[in-house]
PDB file of C-alpha atoms and ligand atoms in Angstrom:
ATOM      1  CA  MET C   1     -30.618  46.955 -39.764  1.00 51.00           C
ATOM      2  CA  THR C   2     -29.721  50.138 -37.957  1.00 53.00           C
ATOM      3  CA  ILE C   3     -31.501  51.430 -34.898  1.00 55.00           C
ATOM      4  CA  GLU C   4     -31.945  55.139 -34.334  1.00 54.00           C
ATOM      5  CA  GLN C   5     -34.150  55.062 -31.262  1.00 59.00           C
ATOM      6  CA  VAL C   6     -33.311  57.303 -28.314  1.00 69.00           C
ATOM      7  CA  PRO C   7     -32.979  54.948 -25.339  1.00 80.00           C
ATOM      8  CA  HIS C   8     -35.367  55.369 -22.430  1.00 86.00           C
ATOM      9  CA  TRP C   9     -33.456  53.020 -20.125  1.00 90.00           C
ATOM     10  CA  HIS C  10     -30.356  53.598 -18.047  1.00 89.00           C
ATOM     11  CA  GLN C  11     -27.221  52.982 -20.095  1.00 89.00           C
ATOM     12  CA  PRO C  12     -25.200  50.887 -20.044  1.00 92.00           C
ATOM     13  CA  SER C  13     -27.811  48.263 -19.168  1.00 93.00           C
ATOM     14  CA  HIS C  14     -25.349  45.346 -19.449  1.00 93.00           C
ATOM     15  CA  PRO C  15     -21.959  46.889 -18.574  1.00 91.00           C
ATOM     16  CA  GLY C  16     -20.033  43.610 -18.285  1.00 92.00           C
ATOM     17  CA  PHE C  17     -21.403  42.324 -21.575  1.00 95.00           C
ATOM     18  CA  ILE C  18     -22.409  45.046 -24.034  1.00 96.00           C
ATOM     19  CA  THR C  19     -20.485  48.118 -25.176  1.00 96.00           C
ATOM     20  CA  ILE C  20     -22.478  50.267 -27.595  1.00 94.00           C
ATOM     21  CA  LYS C  21     -20.646  51.577 -30.641  1.00 94.00           C
ATOM     22  CA  THR C  22     -21.741  53.868 -33.451  1.00 90.00           C
ATOM     23  CA  TYR C  23     -21.150  53.134 -37.123  1.00 83.00           C
ATOM     24  CA  LYS C  24     -19.554  56.491 -37.758  1.00 76.00           C
ATOM     25  CA  GLU C  25     -18.783  59.700 -35.951  1.00 71.00           C
ATOM     26  CA  GLY C  26     -21.892  61.746 -35.245  1.00 66.00           C
ATOM     27  CA  SER C  27     -24.149  58.902 -36.335  1.00 64.00           C
ATOM     28  CA  PHE C  28     -27.123  57.794 -34.279  1.00 68.00           C
ATOM     29  CA  SER C  29     -26.850  54.281 -35.665  1.00 84.00           C
ATOM     30  CA  LYS C  30     -25.590  52.079 -32.875  1.00 90.00           C
ATOM     31  CA  TYR C  31     -24.697  48.436 -32.445  1.00 95.00           C
ATOM     32  CA  ALA C  32     -23.805  46.164 -29.572  1.00 97.00           C
ATOM     33  CA  THR C  33     -20.301  44.783 -29.144  1.00 97.00           C
ATOM     34  CA  ALA C  34     -18.824  42.485 -26.510  1.00 98.00           C
ATOM     35  CA  SER C  35     -17.341  44.369 -23.544  1.00 97.00           C
ATOM     36  CA  ASN C  36     -15.301  41.289 -22.643  1.00 97.00           C
ATOM     37  CA  SER C  37     -14.490  37.926 -24.134  1.00 98.00           C
ATOM     38  CA  VAL C  38     -17.212  35.346 -23.490  1.00 98.00           C
ATOM     39  CA  PRO C  39     -16.783  31.552 -23.529  1.00 98.00           C
ATOM     40  CA  ALA C  40     -19.195  29.424 -25.587  1.00 98.00           C
ATOM     41  CA  ASN C  41     -22.521  28.360 -24.063  1.00 97.00           C
ATOM     42  CA  THR C  42     -22.599  31.092 -21.415  1.00 98.00           C
ATOM     43  CA  VAL C  43     -25.719  32.933 -20.243  1.00 98.00           C
ATOM     44  CA  VAL C  44     -24.863  36.613 -20.684  1.00 97.00           C
ATOM     45  CA  ALA C  45     -28.183  38.436 -20.192  1.00 97.00           C
ATOM     46  CA  ASP C  46     -31.866  38.009 -19.477  1.00 96.00           C
ATOM     47  CA  PHE C  47     -35.054  39.776 -20.507  1.00 96.00           C
ATOM     48  CA  SER C  48     -35.921  41.075 -17.038  1.00 95.00           C
ATOM     49  CA  ALA C  49     -36.313  44.660 -18.320  1.00 96.00           C
ATOM     50  CA  ALA C  50     -38.710  43.629 -21.074  1.00 97.00           C
ATOM     51  CA  THR C  51     -42.357  44.668 -21.260  1.00 97.00           C
ATOM     52  CA  PRO C  52     -45.171  43.372 -23.458  1.00 97.00           C
ATOM     53  CA  ALA C  53     -45.384  45.118 -26.828  1.00 96.00           C
ATOM     54  CA  SER C  54     -48.851  46.157 -27.928  1.00 91.00           C
ATOM     55  CA  GLU C  55     -47.862  45.388 -31.500  1.00 91.00           C
ATOM     56  CA  LYS C  56     -44.769  44.198 -33.314  1.00 94.00           C
ATOM     57  CA  ALA C  57     -42.263  46.837 -34.336  1.00 94.00           C
ATOM     58  CA  TYR C  58     -38.714  47.032 -35.659  1.00 92.00           C
ATOM     59  CA  SER C  59     -37.599  47.015 -32.029  1.00 93.00           C
ATOM     60  CA  SER C  60     -39.765  44.198 -30.638  1.00 96.00           C
ATOM     61  CA  VAL C  61     -38.911  40.529 -30.154  1.00 98.00           C
ATOM     62  CA  GLN C  62     -41.480  37.785 -30.734  1.00 98.00           C
ATOM     63  CA  VAL C  63     -41.797  35.440 -27.746  1.00 98.00           C
ATOM     64  CA  SER C  64     -44.755  33.224 -28.675  1.00 98.00           C
ATOM     65  CA  GLU C  65     -46.972  32.567 -31.669  1.00 97.00           C
ATOM     66  CA  THR C  66     -48.875  35.776 -30.864  1.00 97.00           C
ATOM     67  CA  ASP C  67     -46.872  37.856 -28.365  1.00 97.00           C
ATOM     68  CA  HIS C  68     -44.046  40.370 -28.685  1.00 98.00           C
ATOM     69  CA  ILE C  69     -41.905  42.190 -26.124  1.00 97.00           C
ATOM     70  CA  GLU C  70     -39.893  45.381 -26.040  1.00 97.00           C
ATOM     71  CA  LEU C  71     -36.448  44.664 -24.571  1.00 96.00           C
ATOM     72  CA  ASN C  72     -35.977  48.091 -22.904  1.00 96.00           C
ATOM     73  CA  SER C  73     -32.232  47.507 -22.726  1.00 96.00           C
ATOM     74  CA  ASP C  74     -29.036  47.615 -24.754  1.00 96.00           C
ATOM     75  CA  LEU C  75     -29.945  44.164 -26.092  1.00 97.00           C
ATOM     76  CA  LEU C  76     -31.943  46.198 -28.638  1.00 95.00           C
ATOM     77  CA  TYR C  77     -28.661  46.958 -30.410  1.00 95.00           C
ATOM     78  CA  ALA C  78     -27.804  43.319 -31.093  1.00 96.00           C
ATOM     79  CA  ASN C  79     -27.869  43.116 -34.876  1.00 95.00           C
ATOM     80  CA  HIS C  80     -28.998  40.204 -36.991  1.00 96.00           C
ATOM     81  CA  SER C  81     -26.567  37.672 -38.419  1.00 97.00           C
ATOM     82  CA  CYS C  82     -27.302  34.470 -40.319  1.00 97.00           C
ATOM     83  CA  ASN C  83     -24.305  33.017 -38.417  1.00 96.00           C
ATOM     84  CA  PRO C  84     -24.785  34.651 -34.986  1.00 97.00           C
ATOM     85  CA  ASN C  85     -22.717  34.441 -31.795  1.00 98.00           C
ATOM     86  CA  VAL C  86     -25.622  34.527 -29.315  1.00 98.00           C
ATOM     87  CA  VAL C  87     -29.158  33.156 -29.166  1.00 98.00           C
ATOM     88  CA  PHE C  88     -32.192  34.900 -27.732  1.00 98.00           C
ATOM     89  CA  ASP C  89     -33.947  32.003 -25.981  1.00 98.00           C
ATOM     90  CA  THR C  90     -37.451  33.328 -25.400  1.00 98.00           C
ATOM     91  CA  ASP C  91     -38.649  30.200 -23.567  1.00 97.00           C
ATOM     92  CA  LYS C  92     -35.915  30.515 -20.941  1.00 97.00           C
ATOM     93  CA  GLY C  93     -35.838  34.316 -21.126  1.00 96.00           C
ATOM     94  CA  GLU C  94     -32.084  34.376 -21.562  1.00 97.00           C
ATOM     95  CA  VAL C  95     -29.342  35.312 -23.990  1.00 98.00           C
ATOM     96  CA  ARG C  96     -26.558  32.731 -24.436  1.00 98.00           C
ATOM     97  CA  SER C  97     -23.317  32.659 -26.381  1.00 98.00           C
ATOM     98  CA  VAL C  98     -23.229  29.869 -28.969  1.00 97.00           C
ATOM     99  CA  ARG C  99     -19.488  30.130 -29.519  1.00 97.00           C
ATOM    100  CA  GLU C 100     -16.572  31.997 -28.051  1.00 98.00           C
ATOM    101  CA  ILE C 101     -16.976  35.757 -28.500  1.00 98.00           C
ATOM    102  CA  ARG C 102     -13.950  38.008 -28.594  1.00 98.00           C
ATOM    103  CA  GLU C 103     -13.863  41.375 -26.849  1.00 98.00           C
ATOM    104  CA  GLY C 104     -15.068  44.045 -29.297  1.00 97.00           C
ATOM    105  CA  GLU C 105     -16.873  41.597 -31.609  1.00 97.00           C
ATOM    106  CA  PRO C 106     -20.403  42.685 -32.611  1.00 97.00           C
ATOM    107  CA  ILE C 107     -23.124  40.832 -30.662  1.00 98.00           C
ATOM    108  CA  THR C 108     -25.504  39.200 -33.146  1.00 98.00           C
ATOM    109  CA  PHE C 109     -28.468  36.848 -33.082  1.00 97.00           C
ATOM    110  CA  ASN C 110     -30.579  35.356 -35.851  1.00 98.00           C
ATOM    111  CA  TYR C 111     -33.773  37.416 -36.063  1.00 98.00           C
ATOM    112  CA  LEU C 112     -35.436  34.472 -37.809  1.00 98.00           C
ATOM    113  CA  SER C 113     -35.058  32.464 -34.574  1.00 98.00           C
ATOM    114  CA  THR C 114     -37.639  34.749 -32.943  1.00 98.00           C
ATOM    115  CA  GLU C 115     -39.555  36.569 -35.720  1.00 98.00           C
ATOM    116  CA  TRP C 116     -42.185  34.898 -37.912  1.00 98.00           C
ATOM    117  CA  ASP C 117     -43.275  37.882 -40.016  1.00 98.00           C
ATOM    118  CA  MET C 118     -41.261  41.010 -39.362  1.00 97.00           C
ATOM    119  CA  ALA C 119     -42.550  44.583 -39.156  1.00 93.00           C
ATOM    120  CA  GLN C 120     -39.561  45.772 -41.201  1.00 93.00           C
ATOM    121  CA  ALA C 121     -37.689  43.667 -43.728  1.00 94.00           C
ATOM    122  CA  PHE C 122     -34.059  44.378 -44.532  1.00 95.00           C
ATOM    123  CA  LYS C 123     -31.200  43.054 -46.631  1.00 95.00           C
ATOM    124  CA  CYS C 124     -28.634  41.116 -44.627  1.00 96.00           C
ATOM    125  CA  GLU C 125     -25.002  41.734 -45.383  1.00 92.00           C
ATOM    126  CA  CYS C 126     -23.521  39.467 -42.693  1.00 94.00           C
ATOM    127  CA  GLY C 127     -21.270  37.818 -45.260  1.00 93.00           C
ATOM    128  CA  SER C 128     -21.652  34.301 -43.850  1.00 94.00           C
ATOM    129  CA  ASP C 129     -21.746  31.296 -46.224  1.00 93.00           C
ATOM    130  CA  ASN C 130     -25.357  30.607 -45.231  1.00 92.00           C
ATOM    131  CA  CYS C 131     -26.542  34.238 -45.532  1.00 96.00           C
ATOM    132  CA  LEU C 132     -30.218  34.329 -46.494  1.00 96.00           C
ATOM    133  CA  GLY C 133     -30.123  37.863 -47.935  1.00 96.00           C
ATOM    134  CA  ASP C 134     -33.590  39.354 -47.584  1.00 96.00           C
ATOM    135  CA  ILE C 135     -34.660  38.981 -43.953  1.00 97.00           C
ATOM    136  CA  LYS C 136     -38.446  39.249 -43.585  1.00 97.00           C
ATOM    137  CA  GLY C 137     -39.225  36.567 -41.010  1.00 98.00           C
ATOM    138  CA  ALA C 138     -39.082  32.777 -40.694  1.00 98.00           C
ATOM    139  CA  LYS C 139     -42.438  32.598 -42.493  1.00 98.00           C
ATOM    140  CA  TYR C 140     -40.635  33.306 -45.776  1.00 97.00           C
ATOM    141  CA  VAL C 141     -37.820  30.781 -45.327  1.00 97.00           C
ATOM    142  CA  PRO C 142     -38.037  27.002 -45.890  1.00 96.00           C
ATOM    143  CA  THR C 143     -37.758  25.048 -42.642  1.00 96.00           C
ATOM    144  CA  LYS C 144     -34.652  23.242 -43.845  1.00 95.00           C
ATOM    145  CA  ALA C 145     -32.853  26.528 -44.561  1.00 94.00           C
ATOM    146  CA  LEU C 146     -32.828  27.143 -40.803  1.00 94.00           C
ATOM    147  CA  GLY C 147     -31.798  23.581 -39.948  1.00 90.00           C
ATOM    148  CA  GLY C 148     -28.907  23.158 -37.564  1.00 89.00           C
ATOM    149  CA  GLN C 149     -29.500  26.508 -35.915  1.00 92.00           C
ATOM    150  CA  PHE C 150     -31.126  27.414 -32.633  1.00 97.00           C
ATOM    151  CA  ILE C 151     -34.748  28.328 -33.392  1.00 97.00           C
ATOM    152  CA  ASN C 152     -37.287  29.175 -30.664  1.00 98.00           C
ATOM    153  CA  SER C 153     -40.156  26.781 -30.013  1.00 98.00           C
ATOM    154  CA  HIS C 154     -42.858  29.219 -31.210  1.00 98.00           C
ATOM    155  CA  ILE C 155     -41.106  29.445 -34.597  1.00 98.00           C
ATOM    156  CA  ARG C 156     -40.821  25.635 -34.730  1.00 98.00           C
ATOM    157  CA  ARG C 157     -44.572  25.359 -34.076  1.00 98.00           C
ATOM    158  CA  LEU C 158     -45.374  27.937 -36.764  1.00 98.00           C
ATOM    159  CA  GLN C 159     -43.090  26.117 -39.226  1.00 97.00           C
ATOM    160  CA  GLU C 160     -44.858  22.808 -38.449  1.00 97.00           C
ATOM    161  CA  LYS C 161     -48.286  24.363 -38.999  1.00 97.00           C
ATOM    162  CA  ARG C 162     -47.194  25.948 -42.278  1.00 97.00           C
ATOM    163  CA  ASP C 163     -45.507  22.800 -43.559  1.00 96.00           C
ATOM    164  CA  ALA C 164     -48.473  20.595 -42.575  1.00 95.00           C
ATOM    165  CA  SER C 165     -50.931  22.865 -44.401  1.00 91.00           C
ATOM    166  CA  SER C 166     -48.746  23.123 -47.511  1.00 86.00           C
ATOM    167  CA  GLY C 167     -48.135  19.355 -47.528  1.00 71.00           C
ATOM    168  CA  LYS C 168     -44.337  19.579 -47.526  1.00 59.00           C
ATOM    169  CA  ALA C 169     -41.714  19.449 -44.885  1.00 54.00           C
TER     170      ALA C 169
HETATM  171 ZN1   ZN N   1     -26.885  37.139 -43.455  1.00 63.86          ZN
END
């Protein structure tokens, strides 16, 4: 998904971590890349700039079964990947690397780890072996298809409720 929002925060918001790049010259479509190499399992950012979102949007992040936030920072430009290099841990309010990230590598997280039913669906082209293709929210994906990945507790709870009511795990 590409983001074409004009930022209202001071940039760069995470100078040691995120360098914003554009897909092509003159394009407004931006994405986050690593300013420096990052070891695995390292906290690289927090959500301290975030504010509650009145409703979900393409730019918001779901943080509970009912609540969404706007990040108000360059974290907005972290694209989705089905095999991401960071997690957005909404319980701890932090972003962590899940493997070593090389300088210049796009910063990605799995939108399905935070979003139950997204405002805007899109087709993923991450190219990973486990790519799920159409990304619409965890609601539309079997629980086992997200097994082995970091998934936030509100998504786990929503999966459990869904699976209990449908009678399958
Ligand atoms: Zn994918």
